């Protein structure tokens, strides 16, 4: 293999890895639901906002209102996880159920694991423009 061909192959590999990494959290309803639960209990409001679907039909100011509430809820969830449950450890997907009415709607059951206990969360997801998002 020539040096030029090796460099080209390496560049293609790096590009593929970057594309896969960038699309990873939106590749499946399970991945989105797990990332959402993890972000909620870690207080990662930026990730939560990115994962939640806010319809394009939202009236002026509604998107900002929803974002503000999501940020407040993230801080509240983190505080509860630390104070009452001993801190967040991890999350596992238990199951995913596709809606019989619409294959773009999936309800995912996620187990949130804390130092002192476990909790199950139901996360509703929706596929919008080829990407999975959390549906509130």
CSV table of N, CA and C in Angstrom, one decimal:
chain,number,residue,atom,x,y,z
A,1,UNK,N,0.9,-1.2,0.0
A,1,UNK,CA,0.0,0.0,0.0
A,1,UNK,C,0.9,1.2,0.0
A,2,UNK,N,0.5,2.2,-0.8
A,2,UNK,CA,1.3,3.4,-0.9
A,2,UNK,C,1.0,4.3,0.3
A,3,UNK,N,1.9,5.3,0.5
A,3,UNK,CA,1.7,6.2,1.6
A,3,UNK,C,0.4,7.0,1.3
A,4,UNK,N,0.2,7.5,0.1
A,4,UNK,CA,-1.0,8.3,-0.2
A,4,UNK,C,-2.3,7.5,0.1
A,5,UNK,N,-2.3,6.3,-0.4
A,5,UNK,CA,-3.5,5.4,-0.2
A,5,UNK,C,-3.7,5.2,1.3
A,6,UNK,N,-2.6,5.0,2.1
A,6,UNK,CA,-2.7,4.8,3.5
A,6,UNK,C,-3.3,6.0,4.2
A,7,UNK,N,-2.9,7.2,3.8
A,7,UNK,CA,-3.4,8.5,4.4
A,7,UNK,C,-4.9,8.6,4.1
A,8,UNK,N,-5.2,8.3,2.8
A,8,UNK,CA,-6.6,8.4,2.4
A,8,UNK,C,-7.5,7.5,3.2
A,9,UNK,N,-7.0,6.3,3.4
A,9,UNK,CA,-7.8,5.3,4.1
A,9,UNK,C,-8.0,5.7,5.6
A,10,UNK,N,-6.9,6.3,6.2
A,10,UNK,CA,-6.9,6.7,7.6
A,10,UNK,C,-7.9,7.9,7.7
A,11,UNK,N,-7.9,8.8,6.7
A,11,UNK,CA,-8.8,10.0,6.8
A,11,UNK,C,-10.3,9.5,6.7
A,12,UNK,N,-10.5,8.5,5.8
A,12,UNK,CA,-11.9,8.0,5.7
A,12,UNK,C,-12.3,7.3,7.0
A,13,UNK,N,-11.4,6.6,7.7
A,13,UNK,CA,-11.7,5.9,8.9
A,13,UNK,C,-12.0,7.0,10.0
A,14,UNK,N,-11.3,8.0,10.1
A,14,UNK,CA,-11.5,9.0,11.1
A,14,UNK,C,-12.8,9.7,10.9
A,15,UNK,N,-13.1,10.0,9.6
A,15,UNK,CA,-14.4,10.7,9.3
A,15,UNK,C,-15.6,9.8,9.7
A,16,UNK,N,-15.5,8.5,9.4
A,16,UNK,CA,-16.5,7.6,9.8
A,16,UNK,C,-16.7,7.5,11.3
A,17,UNK,N,-15.6,7.5,12.0
A,17,UNK,CA,-15.7,7.5,13.5
A,17,UNK,C,-16.4,8.7,14.0
A,18,UNK,N,-16.0,9.9,13.5
A,18,UNK,CA,-16.6,11.1,13.9
A,18,UNK,C,-18.1,11.1,13.6
A,19,UNK,N,-18.5,10.7,12.5
A,19,UNK,CA,-19.9,10.6,12.1
A,19,UNK,C,-20.7,9.7,13.1
A,20,UNK,N,-20.1,8.6,13.4
A,20,UNK,CA,-20.8,7.6,14.3
A,20,UNK,C,-20.9,8.2,15.7
A,21,UNK,N,-19.8,8.8,16.1
A,21,UNK,CA,-19.8,9.4,17.5
A,21,UNK,C,-20.9,10.5,17.6
A,22,UNK,N,-21.0,11.4,16.6
A,22,UNK,CA,-21.9,12.5,16.6
A,22,UNK,C,-23.3,12.1,16.6
A,23,UNK,N,-23.6,10.9,16.0
A,23,UNK,CA,-25.0,10.5,15.8
A,23,UNK,C,-25.4,9.5,16.9
A,24,UNK,N,-24.5,9.1,17.8
A,24,UNK,CA,-24.7,8.0,18.7
A,24,UNK,C,-25.9,8.2,19.6
A,25,UNK,N,-26.1,9.3,20.2
A,25,UNK,CA,-27.2,9.5,21.2
A,25,UNK,C,-28.5,9.5,20.5
A,26,UNK,N,-28.6,9.7,19.2
A,26,UNK,CA,-29.9,9.7,18.5
A,26,UNK,C,-30.1,8.5,17.6
A,27,UNK,N,-29.4,7.5,17.8
A,27,UNK,CA,-29.4,6.3,16.9
A,27,UNK,C,-30.6,5.4,17.2
A,28,UNK,N,-31.1,5.4,18.4
A,28,UNK,CA,-32.2,4.5,18.8
A,28,UNK,C,-33.0,5.2,20.0
A,29,UNK,N,-34.2,4.8,20.1
A,29,UNK,CA,-35.0,5.3,21.3
A,29,UNK,C,-34.4,4.9,22.6
A,30,UNK,N,-33.8,3.7,22.6
A,30,UNK,CA,-33.2,3.2,23.9
A,30,UNK,C,-32.0,4.1,24.3
A,31,UNK,N,-31.2,4.4,23.3
A,31,UNK,CA,-30.0,5.2,23.6
A,31,UNK,C,-30.4,6.6,24.1
A,32,UNK,N,-31.4,7.2,23.4
A,32,UNK,CA,-31.9,8.5,23.8
A,32,UNK,C,-32.5,8.5,25.2
A,33,UNK,N,-33.3,7.5,25.5
A,33,UNK,CA,-34.0,7.4,26.8
A,33,UNK,C,-32.9,7.2,27.9
A,34,UNK,N,-31.9,6.4,27.7
A,34,UNK,CA,-30.9,6.1,28.7
A,34,UNK,C,-30.1,7.4,28.9
A,35,UNK,N,-29.7,8.1,27.8
A,35,UNK,CA,-29.0,9.4,27.9
A,35,UNK,C,-29.8,10.4,28.7
A,36,UNK,N,-31.1,10.4,28.4
A,36,UNK,CA,-32.0,11.4,29.1
A,36,UNK,C,-32.0,11.2,30.6
A,37,UNK,N,-32.2,9.9,31.0
A,37,UNK,CA,-32.2,9.6,32.5
A,37,UNK,C,-30.9,9.9,33.1
A,38,UNK,N,-29.8,9.5,32.5
A,38,UNK,CA,-28.5,9.8,33.0
A,38,UNK,C,-28.3,11.3,33.2
A,39,UNK,N,-28.7,12.1,32.2
A,39,UNK,CA,-28.5,13.5,32.2
A,39,UNK,C,-29.4,14.1,33.3
A,40,UNK,N,-30.6,13.6,33.5
A,40,UNK,CA,-31.5,14.2,34.5
A,40,UNK,C,-30.9,14.0,35.9
A,41,UNK,N,-30.4,12.8,36.2
A,41,UNK,CA,-29.9,12.6,37.6
A,41,UNK,C,-28.5,13.1,37.8
A,42,UNK,N,-27.8,13.5,36.7
A,42,UNK,CA,-26.5,14.1,36.8
A,42,UNK,C,-26.6,15.6,36.8
A,43,UNK,N,-27.9,16.1,36.5
A,43,UNK,CA,-28.1,17.6,36.5
A,43,UNK,C,-27.6,18.2,35.2
A,44,UNK,N,-27.4,17.4,34.1
A,44,UNK,CA,-26.8,17.9,32.9
A,44,UNK,C,-28.0,18.5,32.0
A,45,UNK,N,-28.3,19.8,32.3
A,45,UNK,CA,-29.4,20.4,31.6
A,45,UNK,C,-29.2,20.6,30.1
A,46,UNK,N,-28.0,20.9,29.7
A,46,UNK,CA,-27.7,21.1,28.3
A,46,UNK,C,-28.1,19.8,27.5
A,47,UNK,N,-27.7,18.7,28.0
A,47,UNK,CA,-28.0,17.4,27.3
A,47,UNK,C,-29.5,17.2,27.3
A,48,UNK,N,-30.2,17.4,28.4
A,48,UNK,CA,-31.6,17.2,28.5
A,48,UNK,C,-32.3,18.1,27.4
A,49,UNK,N,-31.9,19.3,27.3
A,49,UNK,CA,-32.5,20.3,26.3
A,49,UNK,C,-32.3,19.8,24.9
A,50,UNK,N,-31.1,19.2,24.6
A,50,UNK,CA,-30.8,18.7,23.3
A,50,UNK,C,-31.6,17.5,23.0
A,51,UNK,N,-31.9,16.7,24.0
A,51,UNK,CA,-32.6,15.4,23.7
A,51,UNK,C,-34.2,15.5,23.7
A,52,UNK,N,-34.7,16.6,24.2
A,52,UNK,CA,-36.2,16.8,24.2
A,52,UNK,C,-36.7,17.4,22.9
A,53,UNK,N,-37.8,16.8,22.4
A,53,UNK,CA,-38.4,17.3,21.2
A,53,UNK,C,-39.4,18.5,21.6
A,54,UNK,N,-39.1,19.6,21.1
A,54,UNK,CA,-40.1,20.8,21.2
A,54,UNK,C,-40.6,21.0,19.8
A,55,UNK,N,-41.9,20.8,19.7
A,55,UNK,CA,-42.6,20.9,18.3
A,55,UNK,C,-42.3,22.2,17.7
A,56,UNK,N,-42.2,22.2,16.4
A,56,UNK,CA,-42.0,23.5,15.6
A,56,UNK,C,-43.2,24.4,15.7
A,57,UNK,N,-44.4,23.8,16.1
A,57,UNK,CA,-45.6,24.5,16.2
A,57,UNK,C,-45.7,25.3,17.5
A,58,UNK,N,-44.7,25.2,18.3
A,58,UNK,CA,-44.7,25.9,19.6
A,58,UNK,C,-44.8,27.4,19.4
A,59,UNK,N,-45.6,28.0,20.2
A,59,UNK,CA,-45.8,29.5,20.1
A,59,UNK,C,-44.6,30.2,20.6
A,60,UNK,N,-44.5,31.5,20.2
A,60,UNK,CA,-43.3,32.3,20.6
A,60,UNK,C,-43.2,32.3,22.1
A,61,UNK,N,-42.0,32.0,22.6
A,61,UNK,CA,-41.7,32.0,24.0
A,61,UNK,C,-41.9,30.7,24.7
A,62,UNK,N,-42.7,29.8,24.1
A,62,UNK,CA,-43.0,28.5,24.7
A,62,UNK,C,-41.7,27.6,24.8
A,63,UNK,N,-40.9,27.6,23.7
A,63,UNK,CA,-39.7,26.9,23.7
A,63,UNK,C,-38.8,27.3,24.8
A,64,UNK,N,-38.6,28.6,25.1
A,64,UNK,CA,-37.8,29.1,26.1
A,64,UNK,C,-38.4,28.8,27.5
A,65,UNK,N,-39.7,28.8,27.6
A,65,UNK,CA,-40.3,28.4,28.9
A,65,UNK,C,-40.1,26.9,29.2
A,66,UNK,N,-40.2,26.1,28.2
A,66,UNK,CA,-40.0,24.6,28.4
A,66,UNK,C,-38.5,24.4,28.7
A,67,UNK,N,-37.6,25.1,28.0
A,67,UNK,CA,-36.2,24.9,28.3
A,67,UNK,C,-35.9,25.4,29.8
A,68,UNK,N,-36.4,26.4,30.2
A,68,UNK,CA,-36.2,26.9,31.6
A,68,UNK,C,-36.7,25.9,32.6
A,69,UNK,N,-37.9,25.3,32.3
A,69,UNK,CA,-38.4,24.3,33.2
A,69,UNK,C,-37.6,23.0,33.2
A,70,UNK,N,-37.1,22.6,32.1
A,70,UNK,CA,-36.2,21.5,32.0
A,70,UNK,C,-34.9,21.7,32.8
A,71,UNK,N,-34.3,22.9,32.7
A,71,UNK,CA,-33.1,23.2,33.4
A,71,UNK,C,-33.4,23.1,34.9
A,72,UNK,N,-34.5,23.7,35.4
A,72,UNK,CA,-34.9,23.6,36.8
A,72,UNK,C,-35.1,22.2,37.3
A,73,UNK,N,-35.8,21.4,36.5
A,73,UNK,CA,-36.0,20.0,36.8
A,73,UNK,C,-34.7,19.2,36.9
A,74,UNK,N,-33.8,19.5,36.0
A,74,UNK,CA,-32.5,18.8,36.1
A,74,UNK,C,-31.8,19.1,37.4
A,75,UNK,N,-31.8,20.3,37.8
A,75,UNK,CA,-31.1,20.6,39.1
A,75,UNK,C,-31.8,19.9,40.3
A,76,UNK,N,-33.2,19.9,40.2
A,76,UNK,CA,-34.0,19.3,41.2
A,76,UNK,C,-33.7,17.8,41.3
A,77,UNK,N,-33.7,17.1,40.1
A,77,UNK,CA,-33.4,15.7,40.0
A,77,UNK,C,-32.1,15.3,40.6
A,78,UNK,N,-31.1,16.1,40.2
A,78,UNK,CA,-29.7,15.9,40.7
A,78,UNK,C,-29.7,16.0,42.3
A,79,UNK,N,-30.3,17.0,42.8
A,79,UNK,CA,-30.3,17.2,44.2
A,79,UNK,C,-31.0,16.1,44.9
A,80,UNK,N,-32.1,15.6,44.4
A,80,UNK,CA,-32.9,14.5,45.0
A,80,UNK,C,-32.0,13.2,44.9
A,81,UNK,N,-31.4,13.0,43.8
A,81,UNK,CA,-30.5,11.8,43.7
A,81,UNK,C,-29.4,11.8,44.7
A,82,UNK,N,-28.8,12.9,45.0
A,82,UNK,CA,-27.7,13.0,45.9
A,82,UNK,C,-28.2,12.9,47.4
A,83,UNK,N,-29.2,13.7,47.7
A,83,UNK,CA,-29.7,13.8,49.1
A,83,UNK,C,-30.5,12.6,49.6
A,84,UNK,N,-31.4,12.1,48.7
A,84,UNK,CA,-32.3,11.1,49.2
A,84,UNK,C,-31.9,9.7,48.8
A,85,UNK,N,-31.1,9.6,47.7
A,85,UNK,CA,-30.9,8.3,47.1
A,85,UNK,C,-29.4,7.9,47.1
A,86,UNK,N,-28.6,8.8,47.7
A,86,UNK,CA,-27.1,8.5,47.8
A,86,UNK,C,-26.3,8.8,46.6
A,87,UNK,N,-26.9,9.3,45.6
A,87,UNK,CA,-26.1,9.7,44.4
A,87,UNK,C,-26.4,8.7,43.3
A,88,UNK,N,-26.4,9.2,42.0
A,88,UNK,CA,-26.6,8.4,40.8
A,88,UNK,C,-25.4,7.6,40.5
A,89,UNK,N,-25.6,6.3,40.1
A,89,UNK,CA,-24.5,5.5,39.6
A,89,UNK,C,-24.6,5.2,38.1
A,90,UNK,N,-25.7,4.7,37.7
A,90,UNK,CA,-25.9,4.3,36.3
A,90,UNK,C,-27.3,4.1,35.9
A,91,UNK,N,-27.5,3.8,34.6
A,91,UNK,CA,-28.8,3.6,34.1
A,91,UNK,C,-28.8,2.4,33.1
A,92,UNK,N,-29.8,1.6,33.1
A,92,UNK,CA,-29.9,0.4,32.1
A,92,UNK,C,-31.3,0.5,31.5
A,93,UNK,N,-31.3,0.1,30.2
A,93,UNK,CA,-32.6,0.0,29.5
A,93,UNK,C,-33.2,-1.4,29.9
A,94,UNK,N,-34.4,-1.4,30.3
A,94,UNK,CA,-35.1,-2.6,30.6
A,94,UNK,C,-35.9,-3.1,29.4
A,95,UNK,N,-36.7,-2.2,28.8
A,95,UNK,CA,-37.5,-2.7,27.7
A,95,UNK,C,-37.8,-1.4,26.8
A,96,UNK,N,-38.3,-1.7,25.6
A,96,UNK,CA,-38.8,-0.7,24.7
A,96,UNK,C,-40.0,-1.3,24.0
A,97,UNK,N,-41.1,-0.5,24.0
A,97,UNK,CA,-42.3,-0.9,23.4
A,97,UNK,C,-42.7,0.1,22.3
A,98,UNK,N,-42.8,-0.4,21.1
A,98,UNK,CA,-43.2,0.4,19.9
A,98,UNK,C,-44.7,0.5,20.0
A,99,UNK,N,-45.2,1.7,19.7
A,99,UNK,CA,-46.6,2.0,19.7
A,99,UNK,C,-47.3,1.3,18.6
A,100,UNK,N,-48.4,0.6,18.8
A,100,UNK,CA,-49.1,-0.1,17.7
A,100,UNK,C,-49.7,0.9,16.7
A,101,UNK,N,-49.9,2.1,17.2
A,101,UNK,CA,-50.5,3.2,16.3
A,101,UNK,C,-49.5,3.8,15.4
A,102,UNK,N,-48.2,4.0,15.9
A,102,UNK,CA,-47.2,4.7,15.1
A,102,UNK,C,-45.8,4.2,15.5
A,103,UNK,N,-45.1,3.6,14.5
A,103,UNK,CA,-43.8,3.1,14.7
A,103,UNK,C,-42.7,4.2,15.1
A,104,UNK,N,-43.1,5.4,15.0
A,104,UNK,CA,-42.2,6.5,15.4
A,104,UNK,C,-42.4,6.9,16.8
A,105,UNK,N,-43.2,6.2,17.5
A,105,UNK,CA,-43.4,6.4,19.0
A,105,UNK,C,-43.0,5.2,19.7
A,106,UNK,N,-42.0,5.3,20.7
A,106,UNK,CA,-41.6,4.2,21.4
A,106,UNK,C,-41.5,4.6,22.9
A,107,UNK,N,-42.0,3.7,23.8
A,107,UNK,CA,-41.9,4.0,25.2
A,107,UNK,C,-40.8,3.1,25.7
A,108,UNK,N,-39.8,3.7,26.4
A,108,UNK,CA,-38.7,2.9,26.9
A,108,UNK,C,-38.7,2.9,28.4
A,109,UNK,N,-38.5,1.8,29.0
A,109,UNK,CA,-38.4,1.7,30.5
A,109,UNK,C,-36.9,1.6,30.8
A,110,UNK,N,-36.5,2.5,31.7
A,110,UNK,CA,-35.1,2.6,32.1
A,110,UNK,C,-35.0,2.4,33.6
A,111,UNK,N,-34.0,1.7,34.0
A,111,UNK,CA,-33.7,1.5,35.5
A,111,UNK,C,-32.6,2.5,35.8
A,112,UNK,N,-32.9,3.4,36.7
A,112,UNK,CA,-31.9,4.3,37.3
A,112,UNK,C,-31.4,3.6,38.6
A,113,UNK,N,-30.1,3.5,38.6
A,113,UNK,CA,-29.4,2.8,39.7
A,113,UNK,C,-28.7,3.9,40.6
A,114,UNK,N,-29.0,3.9,41.9
A,114,UNK,CA,-28.4,4.9,42.8
A,114,UNK,C,-27.6,4.1,43.8
A,115,UNK,N,-26.9,4.8,44.6
A,115,UNK,CA,-26.1,4.1,45.6
A,115,UNK,C,-26.9,3.4,46.7
A,116,UNK,N,-28.1,3.9,47.0
A,116,UNK,CA,-29.0,3.4,48.0
A,116,UNK,C,-30.2,2.6,47.5
A,117,UNK,N,-30.5,2.7,46.2
A,117,UNK,CA,-31.7,2.1,45.7
A,117,UNK,C,-31.7,2.1,44.2
A,118,UNK,N,-32.9,1.7,43.6
A,118,UNK,CA,-33.1,1.7,42.2
A,118,UNK,C,-34.5,2.3,41.9
A,119,UNK,N,-34.7,2.9,40.7
A,119,UNK,CA,-35.9,3.5,40.4
A,119,UNK,C,-36.2,3.2,38.9
A,120,UNK,N,-37.4,2.9,38.5
A,120,UNK,CA,-37.7,2.7,37.1
A,120,UNK,C,-38.4,4.0,36.5
A,121,UNK,N,-38.0,4.3,35.4
A,121,UNK,CA,-38.5,5.5,34.7
A,121,UNK,C,-39.0,5.1,33.3
A,122,UNK,N,-40.2,5.7,33.0
A,122,UNK,CA,-40.8,5.4,31.6
A,122,UNK,C,-40.5,6.7,30.8
A,123,UNK,N,-39.8,6.5,29.7
A,123,UNK,CA,-39.4,7.6,28.8
A,123,UNK,C,-40.1,7.4,27.5
A,124,UNK,N,-40.9,8.4,27.1
A,124,UNK,CA,-41.6,8.4,25.8
A,124,UNK,C,-40.7,9.0,24.8
A,125,UNK,N,-40.5,8.4,23.6
A,125,UNK,CA,-39.6,8.9,22.6
A,125,UNK,C,-40.4,9.0,21.3
A,126,UNK,N,-39.9,9.9,20.4
A,126,UNK,CA,-40.5,10.1,19.1
A,126,UNK,C,-39.4,10.3,18.1
A,127,UNK,N,-39.6,9.8,16.9
A,127,UNK,CA,-38.6,9.9,15.8
A,127,UNK,C,-39.1,11.1,15.0
A,128,UNK,N,-38.2,12.2,14.9
A,128,UNK,CA,-38.5,13.4,14.2
A,128,UNK,C,-37.3,13.7,13.3
A,129,UNK,N,-37.6,13.8,12.0
A,129,UNK,CA,-36.6,14.0,11.0
A,129,UNK,C,-35.4,13.0,11.0
A,130,UNK,N,-35.8,11.7,11.3
A,130,UNK,CA,-34.8,10.7,11.3
A,130,UNK,C,-34.0,10.6,12.6
A,131,UNK,N,-34.3,11.4,13.6
A,131,UNK,CA,-33.6,11.4,14.9
A,131,UNK,C,-34.6,11.1,16.0
A,132,UNK,N,-34.1,10.3,17.0
A,132,UNK,CA,-35.0,10.0,18.1
A,132,UNK,C,-34.8,11.1,19.2
A,133,UNK,N,-36.0,11.5,19.8
A,133,UNK,CA,-36.0,12.6,20.8
A,133,UNK,C,-36.9,12.1,21.9
A,134,UNK,N,-36.8,12.8,23.1
A,134,UNK,CA,-37.7,12.5,24.2
A,134,UNK,C,-39.0,13.3,23.9
A,135,UNK,N,-40.1,12.7,24.1
A,135,UNK,CA,-41.4,13.3,24.0
A,135,UNK,C,-42.0,13.6,25.3
A,136,UNK,N,-42.2,14.9,25.7
A,136,UNK,CA,-42.8,15.2,27.0
A,136,UNK,C,-44.3,15.1,27.0
